Short mmCIF file of C-alpha atoms in Angstrom, two decimals:
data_model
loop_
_atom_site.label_atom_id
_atom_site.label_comp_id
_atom_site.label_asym_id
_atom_site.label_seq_id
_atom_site.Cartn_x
_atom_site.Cartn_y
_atom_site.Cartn_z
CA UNK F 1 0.00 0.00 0.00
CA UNK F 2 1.18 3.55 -0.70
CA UNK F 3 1.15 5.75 2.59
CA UNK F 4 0.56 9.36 1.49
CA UNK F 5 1.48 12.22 4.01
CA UNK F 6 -0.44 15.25 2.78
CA UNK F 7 -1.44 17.09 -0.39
CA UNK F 8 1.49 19.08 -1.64
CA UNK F 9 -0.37 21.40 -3.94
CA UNK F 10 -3.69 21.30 -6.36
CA UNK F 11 -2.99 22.71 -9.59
CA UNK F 12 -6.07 24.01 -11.99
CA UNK F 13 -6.39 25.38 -15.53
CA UNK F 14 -6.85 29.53 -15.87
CA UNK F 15 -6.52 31.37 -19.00
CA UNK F 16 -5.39 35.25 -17.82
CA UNK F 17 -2.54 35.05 -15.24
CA UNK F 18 -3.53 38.92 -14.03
CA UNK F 19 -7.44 38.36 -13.43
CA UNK F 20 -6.37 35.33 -11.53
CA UNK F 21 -3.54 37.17 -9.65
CA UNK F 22 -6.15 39.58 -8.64
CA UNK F 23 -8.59 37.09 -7.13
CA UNK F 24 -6.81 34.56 -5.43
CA UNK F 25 -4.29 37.12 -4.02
CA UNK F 26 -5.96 40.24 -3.60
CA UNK F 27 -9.39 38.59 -3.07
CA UNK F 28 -9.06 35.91 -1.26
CA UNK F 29 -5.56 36.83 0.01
CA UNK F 30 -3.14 33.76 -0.38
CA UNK F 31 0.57 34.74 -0.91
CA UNK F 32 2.64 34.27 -4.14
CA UNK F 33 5.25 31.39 -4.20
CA UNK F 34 8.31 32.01 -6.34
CA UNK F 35 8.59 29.59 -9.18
CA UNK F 36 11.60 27.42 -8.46
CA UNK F 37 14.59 27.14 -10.07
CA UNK F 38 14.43 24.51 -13.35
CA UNK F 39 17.12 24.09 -16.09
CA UNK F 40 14.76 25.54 -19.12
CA UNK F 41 16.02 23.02 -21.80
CA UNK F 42 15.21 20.24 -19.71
CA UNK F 43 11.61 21.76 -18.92
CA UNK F 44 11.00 22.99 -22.13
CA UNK F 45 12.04 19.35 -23.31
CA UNK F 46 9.36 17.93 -20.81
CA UNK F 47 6.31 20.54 -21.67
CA UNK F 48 7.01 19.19 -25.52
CA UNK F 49 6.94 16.22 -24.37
CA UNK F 50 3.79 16.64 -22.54
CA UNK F 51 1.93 18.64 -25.10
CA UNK F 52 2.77 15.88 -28.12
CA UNK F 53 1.54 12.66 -26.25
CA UNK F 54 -1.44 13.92 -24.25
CA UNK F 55 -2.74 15.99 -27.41
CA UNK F 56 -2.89 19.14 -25.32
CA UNK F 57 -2.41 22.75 -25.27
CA UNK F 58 0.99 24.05 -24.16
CA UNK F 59 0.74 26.10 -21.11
CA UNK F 60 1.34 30.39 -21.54
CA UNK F 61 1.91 30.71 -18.22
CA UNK F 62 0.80 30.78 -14.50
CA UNK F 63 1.12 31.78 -10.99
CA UNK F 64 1.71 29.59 -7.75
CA UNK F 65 0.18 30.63 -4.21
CA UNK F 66 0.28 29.27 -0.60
CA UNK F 67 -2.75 28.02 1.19
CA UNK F 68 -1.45 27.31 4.60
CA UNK F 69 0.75 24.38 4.20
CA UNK F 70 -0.75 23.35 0.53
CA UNK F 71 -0.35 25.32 -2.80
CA UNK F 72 -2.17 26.33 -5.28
CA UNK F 73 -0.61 25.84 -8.97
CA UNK F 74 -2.76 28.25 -11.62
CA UNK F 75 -1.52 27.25 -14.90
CA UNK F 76 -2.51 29.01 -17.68
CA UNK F 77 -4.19 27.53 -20.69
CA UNK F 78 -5.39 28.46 -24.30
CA UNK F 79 -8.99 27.42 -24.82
CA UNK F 80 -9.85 26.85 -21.23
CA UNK F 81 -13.26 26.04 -20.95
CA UNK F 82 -14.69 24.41 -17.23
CA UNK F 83 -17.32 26.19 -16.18
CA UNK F 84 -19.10 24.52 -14.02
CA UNK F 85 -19.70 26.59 -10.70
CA UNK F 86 -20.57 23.47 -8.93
CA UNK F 87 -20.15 22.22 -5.59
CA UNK F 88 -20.81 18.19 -6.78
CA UNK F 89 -18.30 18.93 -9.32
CA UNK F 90 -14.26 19.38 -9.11
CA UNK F 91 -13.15 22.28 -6.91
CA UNK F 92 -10.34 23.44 -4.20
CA UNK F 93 -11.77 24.47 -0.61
CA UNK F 94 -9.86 26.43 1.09
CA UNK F 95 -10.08 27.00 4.16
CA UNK F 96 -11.43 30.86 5.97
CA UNK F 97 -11.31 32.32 9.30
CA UNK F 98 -14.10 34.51 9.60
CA UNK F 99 -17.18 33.19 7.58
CA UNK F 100 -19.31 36.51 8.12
CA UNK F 101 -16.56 38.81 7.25
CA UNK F 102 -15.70 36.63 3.79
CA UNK F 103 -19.63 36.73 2.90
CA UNK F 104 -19.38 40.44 3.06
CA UNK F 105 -16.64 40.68 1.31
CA UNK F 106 -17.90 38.72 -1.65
CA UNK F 107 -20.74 40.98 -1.33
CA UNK F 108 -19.24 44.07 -1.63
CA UNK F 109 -16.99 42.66 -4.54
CA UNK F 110 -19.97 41.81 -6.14
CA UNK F 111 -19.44 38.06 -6.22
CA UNK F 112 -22.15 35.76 -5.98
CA UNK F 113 -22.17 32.81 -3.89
CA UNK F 114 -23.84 29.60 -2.65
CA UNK F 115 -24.01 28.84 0.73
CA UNK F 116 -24.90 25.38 2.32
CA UNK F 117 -27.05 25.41 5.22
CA UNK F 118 -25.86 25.56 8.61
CA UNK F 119 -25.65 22.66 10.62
CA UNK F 120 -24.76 22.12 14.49
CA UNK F 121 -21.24 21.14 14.66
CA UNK F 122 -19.88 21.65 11.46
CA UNK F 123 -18.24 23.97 9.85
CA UNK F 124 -20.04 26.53 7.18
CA UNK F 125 -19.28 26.72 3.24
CA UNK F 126 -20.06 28.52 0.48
CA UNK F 127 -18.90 27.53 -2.89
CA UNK F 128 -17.77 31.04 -5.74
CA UNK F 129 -16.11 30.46 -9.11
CA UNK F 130 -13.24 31.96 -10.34
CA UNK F 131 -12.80 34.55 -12.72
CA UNK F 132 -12.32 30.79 -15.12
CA UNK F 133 -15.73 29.38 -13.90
CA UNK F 134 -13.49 26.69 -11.38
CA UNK F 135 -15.43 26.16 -8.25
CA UNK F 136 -13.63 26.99 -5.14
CA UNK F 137 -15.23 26.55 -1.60
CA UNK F 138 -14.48 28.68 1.03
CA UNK F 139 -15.27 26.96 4.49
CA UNK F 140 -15.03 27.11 8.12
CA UNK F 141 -13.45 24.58 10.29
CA UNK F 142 -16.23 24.97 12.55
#
């Protein structure tokens, strides 16, 4: 059996680097992580690699950010499509200290949200999509 330790980081497709930038850091106010070092033939060699055996789109760009101890990898792609704004579908939760204060926030950025019912003893959540249409929940521990 494999024994995993944790989730190192949950990467998802964007297609503007900047309008992401702006929500996930100025939004919802996780910190840029520096891209780390990598010899460029040898990733340029992989993303070729990549792009000819799983038919898909090279990637233009991105921008990595810290959620607590996990990151988030936004990697931009032409022709980036998934919008589904659904909680039953794929999305990243992350994790918010003050629920009130982030549904006001949303509010008076003009985002709209869906929020789950509240139930004794567990934590709240509301699901928002990104300026790409991916779902992300934003939830309370408690």
């Amino acid at each position: 059996m494999i024994k995993t330790r944790g989730v190192s980081h949950i990467a998802i497709r964007i297609s503007d680097v900047a309008r992401a930038s702006e929500f996930y850091g100025k939004l919802l106010g996780l910190e840029v992580v520096p891209f780390p070092t990598m010899d460029r033939d040898k990733a340029a060699k992989f993303r070729d690699e990549v792009v000819s055996s799983k038919k898909v789109a090279a990637p233009t760009g991105g921008i990595w950010f810290a959620a607590g101890s996990t990151q988030l990898h936004l990697i931009a792609s032409p022709g980036h499509t998934e919008r589904t704004g659904s909680p039953f579908g794929p999305h990243l939760a992350l994790v918010v200290e003050d629920f009130e204060q982030t549904r006001r926030a949303l509010k008076e950025a003009g985002i709209e949200f869906l929020q789950a019912p509240a139930q004794q003893g567990r934590g709240r959540q509301m699901w928002i999509s990104d300026p790409d249409g991916n779902t992300v929940e934003l939830t309370t521990e408690q």
